[in-house]
């Protein structure tokens, strides 16, 4: 996972963390198959 610049405070990061983690995993899952085709 990586910090998101949109969430400035630690509290906001903790509140949004789980939802953003799911989004990051979806993005990674979409990118990985396309990287293998290069």
C-alpha positions as YAML, in Angstrom:
chain: A
units: angstrom
residues:
- id: 1
  name: UNK
  ca: [0.00, 0.00, 0.00]
- id: 2
  name: UNK
  ca: [1.03, 3.60, -0.38]
- id: 3
  name: UNK
  ca: [-0.01, 6.84, 1.30]
- id: 4
  name: UNK
  ca: [-2.55, 8.91, -0.57]
- id: 5
  name: UNK
  ca: [-1.74, 12.62, -0.86]
- id: 6
  name: UNK
  ca: [-5.43, 13.54, -0.76]
- id: 7
  name: UNK
  ca: [-5.72, 12.49, 2.88]
- id: 8
  name: UNK
  ca: [-3.64, 15.05, 4.75]
- id: 9
  name: UNK
  ca: [-4.24, 13.98, 8.35]
- id: 10
  name: UNK
  ca: [-3.53, 10.65, 10.03]
- id: 11
  name: UNK
  ca: [-7.19, 10.46, 11.09]
- id: 12
  name: UNK
  ca: [-8.38, 10.85, 7.52]
- id: 13
  name: UNK
  ca: [-5.86, 8.25, 6.37]
- id: 14
  name: UNK
  ca: [-7.13, 5.78, 8.97]
- id: 15
  name: UNK
  ca: [-10.76, 6.48, 8.07]
- id: 16
  name: UNK
  ca: [-10.24, 6.14, 4.31]
- id: 17
  name: UNK
  ca: [-7.51, 3.49, 4.46]
- id: 18
  name: UNK
  ca: [-9.60, 0.33, 4.07]
- id: 19
  name: UNK
  ca: [-11.60, 1.67, 1.11]
- id: 20
  name: UNK
  ca: [-8.48, 2.97, -0.62]
- id: 21
  name: UNK
  ca: [-6.70, -0.35, -0.01]
- id: 22
  name: UNK
  ca: [-9.46, -2.15, -1.90]
- id: 23
  name: UNK
  ca: [-9.16, 0.31, -4.79]
- id: 24
  name: UNK
  ca: [-5.36, -0.16, -4.85]
- id: 25
  name: UNK
  ca: [-5.74, -3.94, -5.01]
- id: 26
  name: UNK
  ca: [-8.19, -3.65, -7.89]
- id: 27
  name: UNK
  ca: [-5.81, -1.34, -9.77]
- id: 28
  name: UNK
  ca: [-2.90, -3.73, -9.18]
- id: 29
  name: UNK
  ca: [-4.98, -6.70, -10.37]
- id: 30
  name: UNK
  ca: [-5.87, -4.82, -13.55]
- id: 31
  name: UNK
  ca: [-2.29, -3.71, -14.23]
- id: 32
  name: UNK
  ca: [-0.53, -7.06, -13.65]
- id: 33
  name: UNK
  ca: [-2.03, -8.95, -16.62]
- id: 34
  name: UNK
  ca: [-1.26, -6.07, -18.99]
- id: 35
  name: UNK
  ca: [2.38, -5.92, -17.81]
- id: 36
  name: UNK
  ca: [2.94, -9.53, -18.85]
- id: 37
  name: UNK
  ca: [1.96, -8.83, -22.48]
- id: 38
  name: UNK
  ca: [4.82, -6.40, -23.15]
...
